[in-house]
mmCIF file of C-alpha atoms in Angstrom:
data_model
loop_
_atom_site.group_PDB
_atom_site.id
_atom_site.type_symbol
_atom_site.label_atom_id
_atom_site.label_comp_id
_atom_site.label_asym_id
_atom_site.label_seq_id
_atom_site.Cartn_x
_atom_site.Cartn_y
_atom_site.Cartn_z
ATOM 1 C CA MET E 280 -12.044 -12.304 -27.781
ATOM 2 C CA LYS E 281 -9.337 -10.258 -26.310
ATOM 3 C CA LYS E 282 -6.330 -11.796 -25.064
ATOM 4 C CA VAL E 283 -5.074 -11.056 -21.403
ATOM 5 C CA ILE E 284 -1.871 -12.018 -19.552
ATOM 6 C CA ILE E 285 -1.979 -12.275 -15.625
ATOM 7 C CA VAL E 286 1.247 -11.368 -13.840
ATOM 8 C CA ASP E 287 1.166 -11.903 -10.044
ATOM 9 C CA ASP E 288 3.594 -13.783 -7.644
ATOM 10 C CA SER E 289 0.336 -15.166 -5.772
ATOM 11 C CA ILE E 290 -1.042 -18.289 -7.286
ATOM 12 C CA ALA E 291 -4.331 -17.581 -5.314
ATOM 13 C CA VAL E 292 -4.752 -14.147 -6.692
ATOM 14 C CA ALA E 293 -3.886 -15.212 -10.293
ATOM 15 C CA ARG E 294 -6.391 -18.236 -10.166
ATOM 16 C CA GLN E 295 -9.008 -15.550 -8.842
ATOM 17 C CA LEU E 296 -8.491 -13.216 -11.759
ATOM 18 C CA GLU E 297 -8.471 -16.093 -14.288
ATOM 19 C CA THR E 298 -11.689 -17.279 -13.089
ATOM 20 C CA ILE E 299 -13.268 -13.804 -13.424
ATOM 21 C CA ILE E 300 -11.682 -13.121 -16.748
ATOM 22 C CA ASN E 301 -12.468 -16.305 -18.311
ATOM 23 C CA ASN E 302 -16.071 -16.186 -17.221
ATOM 24 C CA SER E 303 -16.632 -12.967 -19.130
ATOM 25 C CA ASP E 304 -17.794 -13.069 -22.866
ATOM 26 C CA ASP E 305 -15.227 -10.610 -23.988
ATOM 27 C CA PHE E 306 -11.804 -11.907 -22.504
ATOM 28 C CA ASN E 307 -9.594 -14.923 -22.318
ATOM 29 C CA VAL E 308 -6.401 -15.391 -20.252
ATOM 30 C CA VAL E 309 -3.751 -16.860 -22.607
ATOM 31 C CA ALA E 310 -0.703 -16.745 -20.244
ATOM 32 C CA GLN E 311 0.500 -16.323 -16.554
ATOM 33 C CA GLY E 312 3.729 -14.867 -15.146
ATOM 34 C CA ARG E 313 4.946 -14.622 -11.678
ATOM 35 C CA ASN E 314 7.080 -11.422 -11.918
ATOM 36 C CA GLY E 315 7.820 -8.457 -14.114
ATOM 37 C CA ALA E 316 10.639 -10.241 -16.095
ATOM 38 C CA GLU E 317 8.095 -12.853 -17.080
ATOM 39 C CA ALA E 318 5.876 -10.263 -17.937
ATOM 40 C CA ILE E 319 7.989 -8.990 -20.713
ATOM 41 C CA LYS E 320 8.876 -12.296 -21.940
ATOM 42 C CA LEU E 321 5.217 -13.342 -22.120
ATOM 43 C CA TYR E 322 4.224 -10.039 -23.926
ATOM 44 C CA LEU E 323 6.717 -10.651 -26.732
ATOM 45 C CA GLN E 324 5.719 -14.092 -27.088
ATOM 46 C CA GLU E 325 1.830 -13.694 -26.708
ATOM 47 C CA LYS E 326 1.164 -10.045 -27.922
ATOM 48 C CA PRO E 327 -1.900 -9.825 -25.638
ATOM 49 C CA ASP E 328 -4.416 -6.999 -25.812
ATOM 50 C CA ILE E 329 -4.103 -6.270 -21.931
ATOM 51 C CA ILE E 330 -1.737 -7.225 -19.200
ATOM 52 C CA CYS E 331 -3.055 -7.554 -15.518
ATOM 53 C CA MET E 332 -0.128 -7.010 -13.308
ATOM 54 C CA ASP E 333 0.851 -6.830 -9.720
ATOM 55 C CA MET E 334 3.025 -4.240 -8.333
ATOM 56 C CA ASN E 335 4.887 -5.816 -5.473
ATOM 57 C CA MET E 336 6.620 -8.941 -6.949
ATOM 58 C CA PRO E 337 9.921 -10.644 -6.432
ATOM 59 C CA VAL E 338 12.727 -10.468 -9.107
ATOM 60 C CA MET E 339 11.314 -7.507 -10.994
ATOM 61 C CA ASP E 340 8.358 -5.587 -9.626
ATOM 62 C CA GLY E 341 5.610 -4.458 -11.540
ATOM 63 C CA LEU E 342 6.329 -0.746 -11.975
ATOM 64 C CA SER E 343 9.901 -1.574 -13.351
ATOM 65 C CA ALA E 344 8.172 -4.045 -15.845
ATOM 66 C CA LEU E 345 5.522 -1.286 -16.866
ATOM 67 C CA ARG E 346 8.578 1.104 -17.328
ATOM 68 C CA SER E 347 10.387 -1.220 -19.545
ATOM 69 C CA LEU E 348 7.238 -2.579 -21.704
ATOM 70 C CA ARG E 349 6.162 1.113 -22.388
ATOM 71 C CA GLN E 350 9.731 2.062 -23.498
ATOM 72 C CA THR E 351 9.878 -0.678 -26.107
ATOM 73 C CA SER E 352 5.918 -0.958 -26.895
ATOM 74 C CA PRO E 353 4.329 2.438 -26.115
ATOM 75 C CA ASP E 354 0.864 1.035 -27.145
ATOM 76 C CA VAL E 355 0.938 -1.766 -24.447
ATOM 77 C CA ASN E 356 -2.124 -1.919 -22.311
ATOM 78 C CA VAL E 357 -1.214 -2.612 -18.694
ATOM 79 C CA VAL E 358 -3.663 -2.565 -15.685
ATOM 80 C CA MET E 359 -1.982 -2.736 -12.263
ATOM 81 C CA VAL E 360 -3.690 -5.006 -9.819
ATOM 82 C CA THR E 361 -2.161 -4.253 -6.563
ATOM 83 C CA SER E 362 -2.564 -4.050 -2.869
ATOM 84 C CA LEU E 363 -0.561 -0.668 -3.045
ATOM 85 C CA GLY E 364 -3.489 0.977 -5.047
ATOM 86 C CA GLY E 365 -4.183 3.185 -1.847
ATOM 87 C CA VAL E 366 -0.625 4.616 -1.730
ATOM 88 C CA GLY E 367 -1.174 7.767 -3.520
ATOM 89 C CA ASP E 368 2.530 8.101 -4.827
ATOM 90 C CA LYS E 369 2.454 4.455 -6.126
ATOM 91 C CA TYR E 370 -0.868 5.066 -7.803
ATOM 92 C CA THR E 371 0.239 8.217 -9.590
ATOM 93 C CA GLU E 372 3.515 6.948 -10.539
ATOM 94 C CA ALA E 373 1.706 3.795 -12.334
ATOM 95 C CA LEU E 374 -0.431 6.482 -14.146
ATOM 96 C CA LYS E 375 2.444 8.300 -15.010
ATOM 97 C CA LEU E 376 4.431 5.394 -16.296
ATOM 98 C CA GLY E 377 1.432 4.652 -18.646
ATOM 99 C CA ALA E 378 -0.613 2.138 -16.931
ATOM 100 C CA ARG E 379 -4.235 2.501 -18.280
ATOM 101 C CA ASP E 380 -5.807 1.767 -14.638
ATOM 102 C CA VAL E 381 -5.046 0.664 -11.259
ATOM 103 C CA ILE E 382 -7.313 -1.714 -9.515
ATOM 104 C CA SER E 383 -7.128 -2.090 -5.536
ATOM 105 C CA LYS E 384 -6.911 -5.579 -3.899
ATOM 106 C CA PRO E 385 -9.239 -6.944 -2.684
ATOM 107 C CA PHE E 386 -11.114 -6.514 -5.938
ATOM 108 C CA ASP E 387 -14.563 -7.913 -7.174
ATOM 109 C CA ALA E 388 -15.477 -9.456 -10.538
ATOM 110 C CA GLU E 389 -17.570 -6.399 -11.685
ATOM 111 C CA THR E 390 -14.486 -3.952 -11.069
ATOM 112 C CA VAL E 391 -12.100 -6.093 -12.871
ATOM 113 C CA ILE E 392 -14.462 -6.860 -15.882
ATOM 114 C CA LYS E 393 -15.544 -3.032 -16.166
ATOM 115 C CA THR E 394 -11.866 -1.934 -16.112
ATOM 116 C CA LEU E 395 -10.909 -4.143 -19.034
ATOM 117 C CA GLN E 396 -13.887 -3.215 -20.995
ATOM 118 C CA LYS E 397 -12.959 0.348 -20.523
ATOM 119 C CA ILE E 398 -9.579 -0.347 -22.170
ATOM 120 C CA ALA E 399 -10.477 -2.784 -24.760
ATOM 121 C CA MET I 28 -12.874 -2.391 0.499
ATOM 122 C CA ALA I 29 -9.399 -0.744 0.946
ATOM 123 C CA VAL I 30 -7.590 2.428 2.159
ATOM 124 C CA LYS I 31 -7.677 4.960 -0.683
ATOM 125 C CA PHE I 32 -6.641 8.374 -1.566
ATOM 126 C CA PHE I 33 -9.125 10.981 -2.765
ATOM 127 C CA GLY I 34 -7.768 10.953 -6.477
ATOM 128 C CA GLN I 35 -8.211 7.271 -6.635
ATOM 129 C CA PHE I 36 -11.756 7.224 -4.998
ATOM 130 C CA LEU I 37 -12.760 10.060 -7.737
ATOM 131 C CA ILE I 38 -11.410 7.856 -10.565
ATOM 132 C CA GLU I 39 -13.279 4.677 -9.246
ATOM 133 C CA GLN I 40 -16.574 6.735 -8.937
ATOM 134 C CA GLY I 41 -15.992 7.753 -12.646
ATOM 135 C CA ALA I 42 -15.994 11.418 -11.480
ATOM 136 C CA ILE I 43 -12.663 12.259 -13.182
ATOM 137 C CA THR I 44 -10.310 10.662 -15.708
ATOM 138 C CA SER I 45 -6.896 9.613 -14.924
ATOM 139 C CA ALA I 46 -5.581 12.378 -17.262
ATOM 140 C CA ALA I 47 -7.495 14.858 -15.118
ATOM 141 C CA LEU I 48 -5.877 13.545 -12.002
ATOM 142 C CA LEU I 49 -2.408 13.748 -13.335
ATOM 143 C CA LYS I 50 -3.085 17.447 -14.481
ATOM 144 C CA ALA I 51 -4.218 18.204 -10.835
ATOM 145 C CA ILE I 52 -1.016 16.508 -9.454
ATOM 146 C CA ASP I 53 1.193 18.234 -11.847
ATOM 147 C CA LEU I 54 -0.498 21.642 -10.520
ATOM 148 C CA GLN I 55 0.164 20.485 -6.903
ATOM 149 C CA GLU I 56 3.890 19.539 -7.637
ATOM 150 C CA GLN I 57 4.305 23.088 -9.068
ATOM 151 C CA THR I 58 2.626 24.747 -6.127
ATOM 152 C CA ASN I 59 3.366 22.778 -3.008
ATOM 153 C CA ARG I 60 7.101 23.553 -2.377
ATOM 154 C CA LYS I 61 9.264 21.762 0.092
ATOM 155 C CA ILE I 62 10.439 23.953 2.904
ATOM 156 C CA GLY I 63 13.837 24.161 1.430
ATOM 157 C CA ALA I 64 12.571 25.805 -1.548
ATOM 158 C CA VAL I 65 10.532 28.214 0.811
ATOM 159 C CA VAL I 66 13.351 29.370 2.975
ATOM 160 C CA TYR I 67 15.514 29.864 -0.213
ATOM 161 C CA GLU I 68 12.663 32.145 -1.979
ATOM 162 C CA MET I 69 12.279 33.941 1.403
ATOM 163 C CA GLU I 70 16.204 34.644 1.143
ATOM 164 C CA LEU I 71 16.579 33.017 4.728
ATOM 165 C CA MET I 72 18.991 30.391 3.380
ATOM 166 C CA THR I 73 21.455 29.920 0.411
ATOM 167 C CA GLN I 74 21.591 26.861 -1.710
ATOM 168 C CA VAL I 75 24.833 26.077 -0.031
ATOM 169 C CA GLY I 76 23.152 25.819 3.401
ATOM 170 C CA ILE I 77 20.261 23.911 2.142
ATOM 171 C CA ALA I 78 22.745 21.512 0.432
ATOM 172 C CA LYS I 79 24.417 21.205 3.840
ATOM 173 C CA VAL I 80 21.371 20.507 5.789
ATOM 174 C CA HIS I 81 20.091 17.813 3.275
ATOM 175 C CA GLN I 82 23.645 16.230 3.648
ATOM 176 C CA ALA I 83 23.227 16.123 7.384
ATOM 177 C CA GLN I 84 19.722 14.640 7.047
ATOM 178 C CA ARG I 85 21.134 11.521 5.169
ATOM 179 C CA ASN I 86 22.567 10.169 8.493
ATOM 180 C CA GLU I 87 19.453 10.852 10.627
ATOM 181 C CA ASP I 88 15.703 10.845 10.588
ATOM 182 C CA THR I 89 14.919 14.680 11.291
ATOM 183 C CA ARG I 90 12.803 17.270 9.399
ATOM 184 C CA PHE I 91 14.541 19.709 7.250
ATOM 185 C CA GLY I 92 13.415 22.749 9.456
ATOM 186 C CA ASP I 93 14.501 21.213 12.829
ATOM 187 C CA LYS I 94 17.918 20.374 11.448
ATOM 188 C CA ALA I 95 18.386 23.830 9.886
ATOM 189 C CA VAL I 96 17.586 25.344 13.197
ATOM 190 C CA GLU I 97 19.835 22.924 14.916
ATOM 191 C CA MET I 98 22.616 23.795 12.637
ATOM 192 C CA GLY I 99 22.297 27.580 13.019
ATOM 193 C CA PHE I 100 20.946 28.350 9.605
ATOM 194 C CA LEU I 101 17.531 29.317 10.733
ATOM 195 C CA SER I 102 16.126 30.829 14.080
ATOM 196 C CA GLU I 103 12.875 29.229 15.309
ATOM 197 C CA ASP I 104 10.951 32.235 14.309
ATOM 198 C CA GLN I 105 12.215 32.285 10.728
ATOM 199 C CA LEU I 106 11.394 28.355 10.695
ATOM 200 C CA GLN I 107 7.869 29.180 11.906
ATOM 201 C CA GLN I 108 7.331 32.205 9.364
ATOM 202 C CA ALA I 109 8.518 29.685 6.556
ATOM 203 C CA LEU I 110 6.227 26.789 7.792
ATOM 204 C CA THR I 111 3.345 29.407 7.861
ATOM 205 C CA ARG I 112 4.123 30.333 4.185
ATOM 206 C CA GLN I 113 4.348 26.768 2.960
ATOM 207 C CA ARG I 114 0.985 25.818 4.676
ATOM 208 C CA ASN I 115 -0.797 29.134 3.282
ATOM 209 C CA SER I 116 0.360 28.260 -0.233
ATOM 210 C CA HIS I 117 -0.484 24.453 -0.024
ATOM 211 C CA ILE I 118 -3.238 23.057 -2.172
ATOM 212 C CA TYR I 119 -5.068 19.880 -1.827
ATOM 213 C CA ILE I 120 -6.040 17.513 -4.592
ATOM 214 C CA GLY I 121 -9.536 18.634 -4.582
ATOM 215 C CA GLU I 122 -8.645 22.490 -4.998
ATOM 216 C CA ALA I 123 -6.177 21.250 -7.815
ATOM 217 C CA LEU I 124 -8.842 19.548 -9.640
ATOM 218 C CA ILE I 125 -11.151 22.692 -9.388
ATOM 219 C CA LYS I 126 -8.295 24.809 -10.735
ATOM 220 C CA THR I 127 -7.294 22.556 -13.568
ATOM 221 C CA GLY I 128 -11.124 22.151 -14.621
ATOM 222 C CA GLY I 129 -11.283 18.372 -13.617
ATOM 223 C CA LEU I 130 -14.134 19.012 -11.046
ATOM 224 C CA ASP I 131 -16.547 21.648 -9.905
ATOM 225 C CA LYS I 132 -16.927 22.860 -6.184
ATOM 226 C CA GLU I 133 -20.446 21.251 -5.794
ATOM 227 C CA SER I 134 -19.217 17.725 -6.959
ATOM 228 C CA LEU I 135 -16.117 18.210 -5.018
ATOM 229 C CA ASP I 136 -18.257 18.650 -1.696
ATOM 230 C CA THR I 137 -20.616 15.790 -2.538
ATOM 231 C CA TYR I 138 -17.582 13.302 -3.219
ATOM 232 C CA LEU I 139 -15.665 14.338 -0.324
ATOM 233 C CA LEU I 140 -18.537 13.471 1.947
ATOM 234 C CA GLN I 141 -18.742 10.055 0.168
ATOM 235 C CA PHE I 142 -15.160 9.486 0.546
ATOM 236 C CA LYS I 143 -15.167 10.286 4.277
ATOM 237 C CA ASN I 144 -17.960 7.599 4.510
ATOM 238 C CA ASP I 145 -16.131 5.107 2.315
ATOM 239 C CA GLN I 146 -12.995 5.445 4.523
ATOM 240 C CA GLN I 147 -14.808 5.557 7.830
ATOM 241 C CA PRO I 148 -13.916 1.685 8.468
ATOM 242 C CA TYR I 149 -10.439 2.385 8.385
ATOM 243 C CA MET I 150 -10.489 5.126 11.230
ATOM 244 C CA VAL I 151 -7.527 4.154 13.664
ATOM 245 C CA ASP I 152 -8.845 3.274 16.900
ATOM 246 C CA LYS I 153 -6.505 3.448 19.936
ATOM 247 C CA ILE I 154 -4.484 0.298 21.003
ATOM 248 C CA ALA I 155 -2.437 0.343 24.100
ATOM 249 C CA LEU I 156 1.429 -0.497 23.581
ATOM 250 C CA PRO I 157 4.050 -0.962 26.051
ATOM 251 C CA ALA I 158 5.893 2.384 27.217
ATOM 252 C CA GLY I 159 8.878 3.389 25.613
ATOM 253 C CA ILE I 160 8.182 2.315 21.969
ATOM 254 C CA THR I 161 8.996 4.808 19.427
ATOM 255 C CA ASN I 162 6.587 5.761 16.508
ATOM 256 C CA GLN I 163 3.694 4.319 18.567
ATOM 257 C CA PRO I 164 1.040 5.699 16.155
ATOM 258 C CA ILE I 165 2.342 3.497 13.282
ATOM 259 C CA TRP I 166 2.385 0.341 15.082
ATOM 260 C CA GLU I 167 -0.943 0.955 16.602
ATOM 261 C CA MET I 168 -2.479 1.571 13.330
ATOM 262 C CA MET I 169 -0.875 -1.722 11.887
ATOM 263 C CA ALA I 170 -2.355 -3.652 14.785
ATOM 264 C CA ASP I 171 -5.849 -1.832 14.450
ATOM 265 C CA LEU I 172 -5.944 -2.141 10.696
ATOM 266 C CA THR I 173 -4.987 -5.930 10.740
ATOM 267 C CA ASN I 174 -7.949 -6.606 13.104
ATOM 268 C CA LYS I 175 -10.358 -4.555 11.146
ATOM 269 C CA MET I 176 -9.472 -6.497 7.965
ATOM 270 C CA LEU I 177 -9.596 -9.744 9.711
ATOM 271 C CA THR I 178 -13.076 -9.108 10.947
ATOM 272 C CA ARG I 179 -14.460 -6.955 8.264
ATOM 273 C CA GLY I 180 -12.437 -8.136 5.045
ATOM 274 C CA ALA I 181 -12.001 -11.850 6.004
ATOM 275 C CA GLY I 182 -15.262 -12.094 7.896
ATOM 276 C CA MET I 183 -13.295 -13.640 10.928
ATOM 277 C CA SER I 184 -15.091 -13.660 14.313
ATOM 278 C CA CYS I 185 -12.192 -12.732 16.604
ATOM 279 C CA LYS I 186 -11.075 -10.440 19.269
ATOM 280 C CA PRO I 187 -7.780 -8.933 19.809
ATOM 281 C CA GLY I 188 -5.672 -9.232 23.212
ATOM 282 C CA ASP I 189 -3.410 -6.899 24.759
ATOM 283 C CA CYS I 190 0.109 -6.223 23.367
ATOM 284 C CA GLU I 191 3.120 -8.102 24.934
ATOM 285 C CA LEU I 192 6.763 -7.673 24.284
ATOM 286 C CA ILE I 193 8.307 -10.885 23.005
ATOM 287 C CA GLU I 194 11.711 -12.431 22.194
ATOM 288 C CA GLU I 195 10.336 -15.159 19.987
ATOM 289 C CA LEU I 196 7.080 -15.860 18.066
ATOM 290 C CA PRO I 197 5.548 -19.154 18.971
ATOM 291 C CA SER I 198 5.782 -21.842 16.407
ATOM 292 C CA ARG I 199 2.594 -22.160 14.350
ATOM 293 C CA ASN I 200 1.604 -24.131 11.389
ATOM 294 C CA MET I 201 2.456 -21.290 9.141
ATOM 295 C CA VAL I 202 3.668 -17.857 9.420
ATOM 296 C CA ALA I 203 3.450 -15.030 6.715
ATOM 297 C CA GLU I 204 5.964 -12.312 6.839
ATOM 298 C CA ILE I 205 6.441 -8.897 4.977
ATOM 299 C CA GLY I 206 9.243 -6.478 5.525
ATOM 300 C CA PHE I 207 8.560 -2.761 6.041
ATOM 301 C CA SER I 208 11.228 -0.307 4.895
ATOM 302 C CA GLY I 209 11.265 3.410 4.341
ATOM 303 C CA ASN I 210 10.559 5.865 7.122
ATOM 304 C CA VAL I 211 10.417 3.050 9.487
ATOM 305 C CA SER I 212 11.920 -0.341 9.322
ATOM 306 C CA ALA I 213 10.205 -3.473 10.715
ATOM 307 C CA ARG I 214 8.998 -7.147 10.079
ATOM 308 C CA TYR I 215 5.235 -7.882 9.876
ATOM 309 C CA LEU I 216 4.392 -11.364 10.858
ATOM 310 C CA LEU I 217 0.985 -13.256 11.088
ATOM 311 C CA THR I 218 0.767 -16.573 12.492
ATOM 312 C CA THR I 219 -2.045 -18.868 11.605
ATOM 313 C CA THR I 220 -4.111 -21.971 13.036
ATOM 314 C CA PRO I 221 -5.739 -24.521 10.713
ATOM 315 C CA ASN I 222 -8.936 -22.633 11.166
ATOM 316 C CA SER I 223 -7.749 -19.154 10.707
ATOM 317 C CA ARG I 224 -5.962 -20.181 7.570
ATOM 318 C CA LYS I 225 -9.005 -21.684 6.097
ATOM 319 C CA VAL I 226 -11.098 -18.660 6.855
ATOM 320 C CA ILE I 227 -8.497 -16.332 5.223
ATOM 321 C CA ALA I 228 -8.230 -18.577 2.450
ATOM 322 C CA ARG I 229 -12.040 -18.495 1.780
ATOM 323 C CA SER I 230 -11.886 -14.812 1.781
ATOM 324 C CA ILE I 231 -9.005 -14.562 -0.656
ATOM 325 C CA LEU I 232 -10.226 -17.372 -3.176
ATOM 326 C CA GLN I 233 -13.891 -16.155 -2.801
ATOM 327 C CA GLU I 234 -14.834 -19.815 -2.606
ATOM 328 C CA GLU I 235 -16.849 -21.592 0.146
ATOM 329 C CA ASP I 236 -15.592 -24.822 -0.301
ATOM 330 C CA ILE I 237 -11.838 -25.063 0.122
ATOM 331 C CA ASP I 238 -11.394 -28.402 1.872
ATOM 332 C CA SER I 239 -9.748 -29.997 -1.368
ATOM 333 C CA GLU I 240 -7.382 -27.183 -1.674
ATOM 334 C CA PRO I 241 -3.674 -28.110 -1.452
ATOM 335 C CA THR I 242 -1.686 -26.740 1.571
ATOM 336 C CA GLU I 243 0.226 -24.596 -1.154
ATOM 337 C CA ILE I 244 -3.027 -22.662 -2.041
ATOM 338 C CA LEU I 245 -3.967 -22.122 1.548
ATOM 339 C CA ASP I 246 -0.614 -20.814 2.496
ATOM 340 C CA ASP I 247 -0.466 -18.526 -0.636
ATOM 341 C CA SER I 248 -3.748 -17.186 0.273
ATOM 342 C CA VAL I 249 -2.558 -16.155 3.679
ATOM 343 C CA MET I 250 0.528 -14.537 2.064
ATOM 344 C CA GLU I 251 -1.846 -12.559 -0.319
ATOM 345 C CA PHE I 252 -4.059 -11.541 2.695
ATOM 346 C CA VAL I 253 -1.062 -10.328 4.617
ATOM 347 C CA ASN I 254 0.258 -8.453 1.265
ATOM 348 C CA ILE I 255 -3.369 -6.859 1.033
ATOM 349 C CA VAL I 256 -3.234 -5.726 4.761
ATOM 350 C CA CYS I 257 0.234 -4.497 4.411
ATOM 351 C CA GLY I 258 -0.657 -2.661 1.132
ATOM 352 C CA ASN I 259 -3.460 -0.948 3.242
ATOM 353 C CA ILE I 260 -1.018 -0.140 6.261
ATOM 354 C CA ALA I 261 1.287 1.516 3.644
ATOM 355 C CA ALA I 262 -1.597 3.594 2.312
ATOM 356 C CA LYS I 263 -2.754 4.533 5.879
ATOM 357 C CA ALA I 264 0.777 5.362 6.990
ATOM 358 C CA ALA I 265 1.103 7.605 3.911
ATOM 359 C CA GLN I 266 -2.071 9.600 5.131
ATOM 360 C CA LEU I 267 -0.208 10.033 8.419
ATOM 361 C CA GLY I 268 2.935 11.397 6.517
ATOM 362 C CA VAL I 269 5.008 8.313 6.768
ATOM 363 C CA GLN I 270 6.541 6.574 3.629
ATOM 364 C CA ILE I 271 6.477 2.830 3.872
ATOM 365 C CA ASP I 272 7.567 0.444 1.165
ATOM 366 C CA ILE I 273 6.667 -3.264 1.382
ATOM 367 C CA SER I 274 8.557 -6.360 0.325
ATOM 368 C CA PRO I 275 6.855 -9.263 -1.320
ATOM 369 C CA PRO I 276 5.448 -11.795 1.310
ATOM 370 C CA ILE I 277 7.447 -14.959 2.478
ATOM 371 C CA ALA I 278 6.250 -17.889 4.415
ATOM 372 C CA HIS I 279 7.692 -19.765 7.320
ATOM 373 C CA ASP I 280 6.443 -23.434 7.922
ATOM 374 C CA GLN I 281 6.334 -25.327 11.322
ATOM 375 C CA SER I 282 9.819 -27.047 10.573
ATOM 376 C CA ASP I 283 11.307 -23.467 10.904
ATOM 377 C CA GLY I 284 10.361 -23.645 14.716
ATOM 378 C CA ALA I 285 9.814 -20.320 16.532
ATOM 379 C CA VAL I 286 10.521 -17.128 14.752
ATOM 380 C CA LEU I 287 13.166 -15.395 17.033
ATOM 381 C CA VAL I 288 13.202 -11.280 17.391
ATOM 382 C CA PRO I 289 16.619 -10.549 15.912
ATOM 383 C CA ASP I 290 19.106 -8.315 17.951
ATOM 384 C CA ASN I 291 18.632 -4.620 17.882
ATOM 385 C CA HIS I 292 14.782 -5.266 17.325
ATOM 386 C CA THR I 293 11.812 -4.871 19.755
ATOM 387 C CA GLY I 294 9.148 -7.563 19.238
ATOM 388 C CA LEU I 295 5.546 -6.674 19.808
ATOM 389 C CA MET I 296 2.953 -9.440 19.894
ATOM 390 C CA PHE I 297 -0.998 -8.977 19.624
ATOM 391 C CA PRO I 298 -2.702 -12.299 20.477
ATOM 392 C CA ILE I 299 -5.850 -12.639 18.289
ATOM 393 C CA TYR I 300 -8.562 -14.948 19.941
ATOM 394 C CA LEU I 301 -11.010 -16.746 17.600
ATOM 395 C CA SER I 302 -14.506 -17.476 18.674
ATOM 396 C CA ASP I 303 -13.811 -21.356 18.915
ATOM 397 C CA GLY I 304 -10.940 -20.810 21.384
ATOM 398 C CA GLU I 305 -7.993 -20.898 19.166
ATOM 399 C CA VAL I 306 -5.321 -18.177 19.252
ATOM 400 C CA PHE I 307 -2.987 -16.851 16.740
ATOM 401 C CA GLU I 308 -0.811 -13.921 16.601
ATOM 402 C CA LEU I 309 0.086 -10.716 14.852
ATOM 403 C CA ALA I 310 3.861 -9.746 15.615
ATOM 404 C CA ILE I 311 5.824 -6.698 14.680
ATOM 405 C CA PHE I 312 9.652 -6.963 14.865
ATOM 406 C CA ILE I 313 10.708 -3.131 15.100
ATOM 407 C CA HIS I 314 14.153 -2.422 13.958
ATOM 408 C CA ASN I 315 15.580 -0.040 16.856
ATOM 409 C CA GLU I 316 16.923 3.292 15.525
ATOM 410 C CA PRO I 317 20.447 3.855 16.602
ATOM 411 C CA ALA I 318 20.549 6.098 19.775
#
């Protein structure tokens, strides 16, 4: 079972993602954060296989957290889950910073699980 | 269901890899030059002149070429020659993918057609705004996309009313707000009634029975819905050549009272009528540019 961390300031989205991921046979949500700073802290604590992270969050946004995580842990697997997926500049910036994939909100269960399976 | 750009669509369809997209974008970045680089290459302006135009642009929202003409660095004819040269050498992402070996011509044509169909629901319809409002296409697009995402995304049975100028937004049980910055500055606010909040929460949580959900989750669902709508607005704006950044959503509850349109802002309100007779509102508080 692969370990996943969810980072999103929306409780509703985090809950939806948690249900989708925990209903799969391959993945298990081990922790949740509400901003980029918490993502970094949780990554060091939990050492997950994948981080599913929003871009637009208070305190520290997702792209800043991704940049920081990749500097200290180049092998980290981050999937951005974001309403800004359709903004070309943001999408390519995420890929350039090393995101393994970008999922646009609103998402469905199939898209989320297929994306995680591609990475794991 | 979302506003997308073509490269993202191709990755989602499994037509290309993210590495192939980045390679094509690299080629675009090398090939598609800014107008300042084009006029320098054509020896129409010096680096010093270009720097002076960039400096002047910091204080006002004008295009490089227009400012260069205004400051006497270029004639109108020279600007047109440079713009033509820039246009002729511009390559789109599809062409860049073919040149870098990420996609063949036949597949490109097929996927372009599929992409057009995929994005058809997000074609912007005309919405009438009061006269004298600047950047009208952007605000029209915001209102139109909101209506489309309420009806097609959240499955809400509702009809938009005519746009009104307002000085305050009526007090409702909850208002979700997101700030826009970048090429335009504005506040986006969506009010809710008990029924519209439930319909939106159902669509976000993807659960039919939400009667036992706490208010916190219902409000959070509305904020997330507004976040998704505004993300799609930012994507659509980028297609129109306008860069918009969005802030994380915040909520106002009824105890905050009416939300006032601040000084130096124009308040646009679009009433949205639900089929059961309830009404809620989309409002855009536009930060007026200095005269």
